[in-house]
Amino acid sequence: MERLIRILEDIQPEVDYSTCTDLVDGHYLDSLSIISLVAELEDEFDITIPTVEIITENFNSAESLWKMILRLQEDE
Amino acid sequence: MFAMNSYFSVQYLAVLLPVTVVLYAVMPQKARRVVLLLASYAFFWAVSGKLLVYLLASTLSIHLLGLWLSHLQEKGDRYVKTLPKEARKPAKAKSLRRQRAVMAFAVVLHVGILLTLKYSRFFITNVNALFQFFRSPFMLSVPAFLLPIGISFYTLQAVSYLFDVYRRKIPADHNLLRLALFMGFFPQIMEGPICRYSDTAAQLWEVPSLSWRNLTFGLQRILFGVMKKMVVADRLNILIQNVFTNYEAYDGFVTAIAVVCYTVQLYMDFSGTMDLVIGTAQIFGVKLPENFQRPFFSHTISEFWKRWHITLGTWFKDYIFYPLSMSKPLKKLTSHARKHLGNHFGPLISGSIALFCVWVCNGLWHGAGWHYLFFGMYHFVLILCGSLFEPLVIKVTGILHIRRDSAAYRGMQIVRTGLLVCVGELFFRAEGLRAGLIMFQKMFTDFSLAAFDDRSLFTIGMDKYDFLIVFLVMVLIFLISLQQEKGIVLRESIAARPLAIRFAVYYALILLIVIFGAYGAGYVPVDPIYAGF
């Protein structure tokens, strides 16, 4: 989780990731940030994030992102 | 023959809709589904006649293709489970390749029909122009296909259904009737919103009993839509037609007025139609997705497209932008670029490649013409520039001590975005790209207030009372939008008021339409603009 927060802070530093639950809905992460984030997460966690996973529910909070990473790691 | 060309026609509002509501109310639950489907096909037939066969073929095709995909997925999964762990990956890949082949066939089939019917004329005309340029004796004959109504909308729904089955987001539907309702539901078939199977199919199948709340809320929304269309959009029509058709006869000032009027008209026509569409669906207990979220409160062009024709934007995002930018080559490019260019500019390269494709599609989706392509490219460049220059703007405003969250700065952003949108709509409406460029140039080189001074502005199609009515209704809509921006749901607060106040509001709306609606002699109602796309 700490690695994830570090990546998120690197991409968009102006957010408190421990509390924010509307990263996409609140326009903190735009589509370019999401492209960047996906590339970084795939490298860092050795996963493949398929397009079907790029939905608001998965990207709205650090916690939902972490759950997606764990799920995809299990699937690999 | 029972024909109609719009949701605002008497045939729709006074015959098809009431008859459907009555039949829906008296039928048992299972028969209500059939009522909705028959009403949908009756509507399609009344607008497009025998071209209904295209909708029926598309529905049957996605039904069969969805089942085929599902069969391949189940077969693949069953086979993979029987294999040892190390042999599973290649077997999975093989199954996926088969599914991809079916998907490719499906996309070629559905998009191919759309391309042939909608774009072959444009394509062949341009090829012939090339032949002529090179003095070639060859000329291709230009086909004249008739377009079934809503093909640009239901094709996107069909493709999204198949993609969602392919991606296992939804199971393939074994029920042809439910799929037919999802594809052809009459309120949305002509101008959207572009629905996803997961959003509406189950709701359409539920067909709850008619409720007083759904009926009154639906009718209110329909009334509001009729008001926008008849009082504003139709009233502006003659002036817009006159100026855009005879653009050479008018100076820059009149052109600018017509451009603003057209932007207002487009918004009132399309959002008014969406009010009517969503209101109609609400009567039957179906919640369709919203297509507008007060777009003229946007601070940037990028934000504007998140608030205007929302379902088209999200379709392009989900089925073109992300699949392209997440493709292997572009992902590699992003990773590489991020290391060298940082977090802001790194993803911009692959993002802009995907964005370019989205805006080519968006421009051409609206119509087969170079000015539509120009419209798409115009917005692509504006959105790209917005991203490119954002760090610079932050830096400059910081140096100048300008607070980016101040009301003045936010207000300036809203006005700037509105003006940029108006310029885009000029090219969108112009009679070709050349006409658009001349009109744009006129606004800078031939600008004078002469048409206002000698009152000739009020003889082009709108007198001063027409301008006043449009202005007052726009003020009313602005005030309503302002409340909605604050999160206040006006209809809920009106519904909570005493009966007398509620009815006063409804009667006021009806009177507004009856007294100030632009109908009868002297007015030409605007054809449903988005239905033409």
PDB file of N, CA and C in Angstrom, chain A residues 7 9-12 14 24 27 30-43 48-52 54-56 75-76, chain B residues 85 89 92 167-169 303 306 317-318 321-323 325-326 330-331 334-335 338-339 342-344 347-348 350-352 354 387 390:
ATOM      1  N   ILE A   7       3.522   6.178  -5.425  1.00  0.00           N
ATOM      2  CA  ILE A   7       3.299   6.367  -6.873  1.00  0.00           C
ATOM      3  C   ILE A   7       2.239   7.444  -7.104  1.00  0.00           C
ATOM      4  N   GLU A   9       1.364   9.871  -5.099  1.00  0.00           N
ATOM      5  CA  GLU A   9       1.859  11.199  -4.712  1.00  0.00           C
ATOM      6  C   GLU A   9       2.801  11.754  -5.766  1.00  0.00           C
ATOM      7  N   ASP A  10       3.501  10.839  -6.422  1.00  0.00           N
ATOM      8  CA  ASP A  10       4.411  11.238  -7.489  1.00  0.00           C
ATOM      9  C   ASP A  10       3.622  11.815  -8.675  1.00  0.00           C
ATOM     10  N   ILE A  11       2.474  11.213  -8.941  1.00  0.00           N
ATOM     11  CA  ILE A  11       1.662  11.647 -10.095  1.00  0.00           C
ATOM     12  C   ILE A  11       0.818  12.872  -9.762  1.00  0.00           C
ATOM     13  N   GLN A  12       0.190  12.861  -8.615  1.00  0.00           N
ATOM     14  CA  GLN A  12      -0.671  13.988  -8.212  1.00  0.00           C
ATOM     15  C   GLN A  12      -0.433  14.249  -6.722  1.00  0.00           C
ATOM     16  N   GLU A  14      -1.159  16.801  -4.792  1.00  0.00           N
ATOM     17  CA  GLU A  14      -2.048  17.683  -4.014  1.00  0.00           C
ATOM     18  C   GLU A  14      -3.270  16.969  -3.416  1.00  0.00           C
ATOM     19  N   VAL A  24     -11.406  10.183  -9.070  1.00  0.00           N
ATOM     20  CA  VAL A  24     -11.836  10.393 -10.458  1.00  0.00           C
ATOM     21  C   VAL A  24     -13.025  11.355 -10.493  1.00  0.00           C
ATOM     22  N   HIS A  27     -12.249  14.889 -10.079  1.00  0.00           N
ATOM     23  CA  HIS A  27     -11.314  15.384 -11.110  1.00  0.00           C
ATOM     24  C   HIS A  27      -9.869  15.537 -10.606  1.00  0.00           C
ATOM     25  N   ASP A  30      -7.080  12.909 -13.871  1.00  0.00           N
ATOM     26  CA  ASP A  30      -7.690  13.002 -15.198  1.00  0.00           C
ATOM     27  C   ASP A  30      -7.221  11.809 -16.037  1.00  0.00           C
ATOM     28  N   SER A  31      -7.662  11.768 -17.297  1.00  0.00           N
ATOM     29  CA  SER A  31      -7.353  10.570 -18.092  1.00  0.00           C
ATOM     30  C   SER A  31      -5.846  10.413 -18.313  1.00  0.00           C
ATOM     31  N   LEU A  32      -5.108  11.535 -18.406  1.00  0.00           N
ATOM     32  CA  LEU A  32      -3.655  11.419 -18.597  1.00  0.00           C
ATOM     33  C   LEU A  32      -2.985  10.869 -17.336  1.00  0.00           C
ATOM     34  N   SER A  33      -3.456  11.316 -16.174  1.00  0.00           N
ATOM     35  CA  SER A  33      -2.905  10.773 -14.914  1.00  0.00           C
ATOM     36  C   SER A  33      -3.183   9.277 -14.839  1.00  0.00           C
ATOM     37  N   ILE A  34      -4.352   8.866 -15.323  1.00  0.00           N
ATOM     38  CA  ILE A  34      -4.704   7.446 -15.257  1.00  0.00           C
ATOM     39  C   ILE A  34      -3.788   6.626 -16.190  1.00  0.00           C
ATOM     40  N   ILE A  35      -3.508   7.178 -17.370  1.00  0.00           N
ATOM     41  CA  ILE A  35      -2.582   6.488 -18.286  1.00  0.00           C
ATOM     42  C   ILE A  35      -1.230   6.308 -17.596  1.00  0.00           C
ATOM     43  N   SER A  36      -0.763   7.389 -16.973  1.00  0.00           N
ATOM     44  CA  SER A  36       0.515   7.382 -16.281  1.00  0.00           C
ATOM     45  C   SER A  36       0.506   6.373 -15.133  1.00  0.00           C
ATOM     46  N   LEU A  37      -0.576   6.404 -14.373  1.00  0.00           N
ATOM     47  CA  LEU A  37      -0.708   5.531 -13.193  1.00  0.00           C
ATOM     48  C   LEU A  37      -0.713   4.057 -13.605  1.00  0.00           C
ATOM     49  N   VAL A  38      -1.458   3.735 -14.650  1.00  0.00           N
ATOM     50  CA  VAL A  38      -1.547   2.344 -15.103  1.00  0.00           C
ATOM     51  C   VAL A  38      -0.163   1.831 -15.519  1.00  0.00           C
ATOM     52  N   ALA A  39       0.567   2.674 -16.299  1.00  0.00           N
ATOM     53  CA  ALA A  39       1.908   2.266 -16.746  1.00  0.00           C
ATOM     54  C   ALA A  39       2.805   1.999 -15.542  1.00  0.00           C
ATOM     55  N   GLU A  40       2.744   2.885 -14.549  1.00  0.00           N
ATOM     56  CA  GLU A  40       3.602   2.751 -13.365  1.00  0.00           C
ATOM     57  C   GLU A  40       3.205   1.535 -12.517  1.00  0.00           C
ATOM     58  N   LEU A  41       1.897   1.329 -12.329  1.00  0.00           N
ATOM     59  CA  LEU A  41       1.442   0.192 -11.513  1.00  0.00           C
ATOM     60  C   LEU A  41       1.832  -1.133 -12.171  1.00  0.00           C
ATOM     61  N   GLU A  42       1.711  -1.192 -13.487  1.00  0.00           N
ATOM     62  CA  GLU A  42       2.057  -2.436 -14.196  1.00  0.00           C
ATOM     63  C   GLU A  42       3.541  -2.752 -14.012  1.00  0.00           C
ATOM     64  N   ASP A  43       4.386  -1.707 -14.108  1.00  0.00           N
ATOM     65  CA  ASP A  43       5.834  -1.909 -13.916  1.00  0.00           C
ATOM     66  C   ASP A  43       6.141  -2.316 -12.484  1.00  0.00           C
ATOM     67  N   THR A  48      -0.880  -6.936 -15.276  1.00  0.00           N
ATOM     68  CA  THR A  48      -1.438  -6.326 -16.481  1.00  0.00           C
ATOM     69  C   THR A  48      -2.827  -5.813 -16.121  1.00  0.00           C
ATOM     70  N   ILE A  49      -3.039  -4.525 -16.354  1.00  0.00           N
ATOM     71  CA  ILE A  49      -4.356  -3.951 -16.040  1.00  0.00           C
ATOM     72  C   ILE A  49      -5.150  -3.874 -17.340  1.00  0.00           C
ATOM     73  N   PRO A  50      -6.137  -4.756 -17.518  1.00  0.00           N
ATOM     74  CA  PRO A  50      -6.910  -4.702 -18.756  1.00  0.00           C
ATOM     75  C   PRO A  50      -7.839  -3.484 -18.768  1.00  0.00           C
ATOM     76  N   THR A  51      -8.253  -3.088 -19.970  1.00  0.00           N
ATOM     77  CA  THR A  51      -9.083  -1.874 -20.111  1.00  0.00           C
ATOM     78  C   THR A  51     -10.361  -1.981 -19.288  1.00  0.00           C
ATOM     79  N   VAL A  52     -10.889  -3.202 -19.173  1.00  0.00           N
ATOM     80  CA  VAL A  52     -12.151  -3.376 -18.459  1.00  0.00           C
ATOM     81  C   VAL A  52     -12.039  -2.975 -16.981  1.00  0.00           C
ATOM     82  N   ILE A  54     -10.446  -0.335 -16.011  1.00  0.00           N
ATOM     83  CA  ILE A  54     -10.328   1.123 -15.880  1.00  0.00           C
ATOM     84  C   ILE A  54     -11.725   1.721 -15.758  1.00  0.00           C
ATOM     85  N   ILE A  55     -12.243   1.595 -14.560  1.00  0.00           N
ATOM     86  CA  ILE A  55     -13.564   2.138 -14.239  1.00  0.00           C
ATOM     87  C   ILE A  55     -13.441   2.987 -12.971  1.00  0.00           C
ATOM     88  N   THR A  56     -14.362   3.904 -12.848  1.00  0.00           N
ATOM     89  CA  THR A  56     -14.301   4.858 -11.736  1.00  0.00           C
ATOM     90  C   THR A  56     -14.184   4.148 -10.383  1.00  0.00           C
ATOM     91  N   ASP A  75      -4.702 -13.168 -10.075  1.00  0.00           N
ATOM     92  CA  ASP A  75      -5.085 -13.709 -11.392  1.00  0.00           C
ATOM     93  C   ASP A  75      -3.895 -14.059 -12.255  1.00  0.00           C
ATOM     94  N   GLU A  76      -2.761 -13.367 -12.023  1.00  0.00           N
ATOM     95  CA  GLU A  76      -1.597 -13.542 -12.914  1.00  0.00           C
ATOM     96  C   GLU A  76      -1.070 -14.975 -12.881  1.00  0.00           C
TER      97      GLU A  76
ATOM     98  N   LYS B  85      -1.220 -26.139 -14.496  1.00  0.00           N
ATOM     99  CA  LYS B  85      -1.068 -24.682 -14.396  1.00  0.00           C
ATOM    100  C   LYS B  85      -0.164 -24.100 -15.492  1.00  0.00           C
ATOM    101  N   LYS B  89      -1.694 -20.768 -19.652  1.00  0.00           N
ATOM    102  CA  LYS B  89      -1.526 -19.457 -20.287  1.00  0.00           C
ATOM    103  C   LYS B  89      -1.668 -19.531 -21.820  1.00  0.00           C
ATOM    104  N   LYS B  92      -5.268 -20.170 -22.715  1.00  0.00           N
ATOM    105  CA  LYS B  92      -6.072 -18.945 -22.515  1.00  0.00           C
ATOM    106  C   LYS B  92      -5.887 -18.013 -23.694  1.00  0.00           C
ATOM    107  N   ARG B 167     -15.439  -8.442 -22.890  1.00  0.00           N
ATOM    108  CA  ARG B 167     -14.617  -8.122 -21.709  1.00  0.00           C
ATOM    109  C   ARG B 167     -15.156  -8.767 -20.431  1.00  0.00           C
ATOM    110  N   ARG B 168     -16.232  -9.526 -20.553  1.00  0.00           N
ATOM    111  CA  ARG B 168     -16.887 -10.232 -19.436  1.00  0.00           C
ATOM    112  C   ARG B 168     -17.462  -9.281 -18.389  1.00  0.00           C
ATOM    113  N   LYS B 169     -17.753  -8.083 -18.835  1.00  0.00           N
ATOM    114  CA  LYS B 169     -18.380  -7.126 -17.917  1.00  0.00           C
ATOM    115  C   LYS B 169     -19.836  -7.515 -17.706  1.00  0.00           C
ATOM    116  N   GLU B 303     -13.437  20.035 -19.714  1.00  0.00           N
ATOM    117  CA  GLU B 303     -14.571  19.892 -18.792  1.00  0.00           C
ATOM    118  C   GLU B 303     -15.889  19.997 -19.558  1.00  0.00           C
ATOM    119  N   LYS B 306     -17.073  16.876 -20.783  1.00  0.00           N
ATOM    120  CA  LYS B 306     -17.548  15.941 -19.750  1.00  0.00           C
ATOM    121  C   LYS B 306     -18.978  16.284 -19.348  1.00  0.00           C
ATOM    122  N   LYS B 317     -14.463   7.377 -24.639  1.00  0.00           N
ATOM    123  CA  LYS B 317     -13.422   7.161 -23.628  1.00  0.00           C
ATOM    124  C   LYS B 317     -13.258   5.661 -23.359  1.00  0.00           C
ATOM    125  N   ASP B 318     -14.365   4.958 -23.180  1.00  0.00           N
ATOM    126  CA  ASP B 318     -14.304   3.541 -22.790  1.00  0.00           C
ATOM    127  C   ASP B 318     -13.935   2.610 -23.941  1.00  0.00           C
ATOM    128  N   PHE B 321     -10.549   5.628 -26.432  1.00  0.00           N
ATOM    129  CA  PHE B 321      -9.417   6.279 -25.775  1.00  0.00           C
ATOM    130  C   PHE B 321      -8.593   5.308 -24.902  1.00  0.00           C
ATOM    131  N   TYR B 322      -9.264   4.646 -23.962  1.00  0.00           N
ATOM    132  CA  TYR B 322      -8.505   3.768 -23.068  1.00  0.00           C
ATOM    133  C   TYR B 322      -7.966   2.519 -23.778  1.00  0.00           C
ATOM    134  N   PRO B 323      -8.779   1.846 -24.611  1.00  0.00           N
ATOM    135  CA  PRO B 323      -8.194   0.686 -25.307  1.00  0.00           C
ATOM    136  C   PRO B 323      -6.956   1.064 -26.135  1.00  0.00           C
ATOM    137  N   SER B 325      -4.907   3.898 -25.664  1.00  0.00           N
ATOM    138  CA  SER B 325      -3.792   4.359 -24.830  1.00  0.00           C
ATOM    139  C   SER B 325      -3.262   3.249 -23.931  1.00  0.00           C
ATOM    140  N   MET B 326      -4.068   2.187 -23.736  1.00  0.00           N
ATOM    141  CA  MET B 326      -3.611   1.053 -22.919  1.00  0.00           C
ATOM    142  C   MET B 326      -3.105  -0.103 -23.795  1.00  0.00           C
ATOM    143  N   LEU B 330       1.523   1.688 -26.955  1.00  0.00           N
ATOM    144  CA  LEU B 330       1.364   3.002 -26.323  1.00  0.00           C
ATOM    145  C   LEU B 330       1.710   2.965 -24.835  1.00  0.00           C
ATOM    146  N   LYS B 331       1.465   1.809 -24.196  1.00  0.00           N
ATOM    147  CA  LYS B 331       1.859   1.687 -22.789  1.00  0.00           C
ATOM    148  C   LYS B 331       3.385   1.787 -22.662  1.00  0.00           C
ATOM    149  N   THR B 334       4.419   5.286 -23.054  1.00  0.00           N
ATOM    150  CA  THR B 334       4.148   6.068 -21.834  1.00  0.00           C
ATOM    151  C   THR B 334       5.243   5.838 -20.787  1.00  0.00           C
ATOM    152  N   SER B 335       5.575   4.560 -20.552  1.00  0.00           N
ATOM    153  CA  SER B 335       6.598   4.240 -19.540  1.00  0.00           C
ATOM    154  C   SER B 335       7.919   4.908 -19.896  1.00  0.00           C
ATOM    155  N   ARG B 338       7.661   8.791 -19.635  1.00  0.00           N
ATOM    156  CA  ARG B 338       7.585   9.290 -18.252  1.00  0.00           C
ATOM    157  C   ARG B 338       8.966   9.422 -17.623  1.00  0.00           C
ATOM    158  N   LYS B 339       9.840   8.455 -17.975  1.00  0.00           N
ATOM    159  CA  LYS B 339      11.185   8.484 -17.390  1.00  0.00           C
ATOM    160  C   LYS B 339      11.966   9.695 -17.884  1.00  0.00           C
ATOM    161  N   GLY B 342       8.902  13.178 -17.456  1.00  0.00           N
ATOM    162  CA  GLY B 342       8.186  13.435 -16.198  1.00  0.00           C
ATOM    163  C   GLY B 342       6.719  13.043 -16.272  1.00  0.00           C
ATOM    164  N   ASN B 343       6.045  13.293 -15.139  1.00  0.00           N
ATOM    165  CA  ASN B 343       4.665  12.822 -15.000  1.00  0.00           C
ATOM    166  C   ASN B 343       3.656  13.604 -15.821  1.00  0.00           C
ATOM    167  N   HIS B 344       3.964  14.877 -16.085  1.00  0.00           N
ATOM    168  CA  HIS B 344       2.976  15.662 -16.831  1.00  0.00           C
ATOM    169  C   HIS B 344       3.074  15.408 -18.332  1.00  0.00           C
ATOM    170  N   PRO B 347       2.873  11.032 -20.159  1.00  0.00           N
ATOM    171  CA  PRO B 347       1.692  10.351 -20.727  1.00  0.00           C
ATOM    172  C   PRO B 347       1.014  11.140 -21.835  1.00  0.00           C
ATOM    173  N   LEU B 348       1.477  12.393 -22.029  1.00  0.00           N
ATOM    174  CA  LEU B 348       0.822  13.260 -23.009  1.00  0.00           C
ATOM    175  C   LEU B 348       0.993  12.741 -24.439  1.00  0.00           C
ATOM    176  N   SER B 350       1.316   9.446 -25.677  1.00  0.00           N
ATOM    177  CA  SER B 350       0.359   8.380 -26.029  1.00  0.00           C
ATOM    178  C   SER B 350      -1.080   8.875 -25.839  1.00  0.00           C
ATOM    179  N   GLY B 351      -1.271   9.727 -24.812  1.00  0.00           N
ATOM    180  CA  GLY B 351      -2.617  10.284 -24.585  1.00  0.00           C
ATOM    181  C   GLY B 351      -3.087  11.083 -25.783  1.00  0.00           C
ATOM    182  N   SER B 352      -2.173  11.866 -26.373  1.00  0.00           N
ATOM    183  CA  SER B 352      -2.607  12.708 -27.498  1.00  0.00           C
ATOM    184  C   SER B 352      -2.827  11.880 -28.764  1.00  0.00           C
ATOM    185  N   ALA B 354      -4.109   8.832 -28.742  1.00  0.00           N
ATOM    186  CA  ALA B 354      -5.456   8.270 -28.525  1.00  0.00           C
ATOM    187  C   ALA B 354      -6.517   9.362 -28.664  1.00  0.00           C
ATOM    188  N   SER B 387      -3.792  20.883 -21.906  1.00  0.00           N
ATOM    189  CA  SER B 387      -2.893  20.019 -21.121  1.00  0.00           C
ATOM    190  C   SER B 387      -1.446  20.481 -21.244  1.00  0.00           C
ATOM    191  N   GLU B 390      -0.821  23.851 -19.271  1.00  0.00           N
ATOM    192  CA  GLU B 390      -1.270  23.952 -17.877  1.00  0.00           C
ATOM    193  C   GLU B 390      -0.127  24.317 -16.915  1.00  0.00           C
TER     194      GLU B 390
END
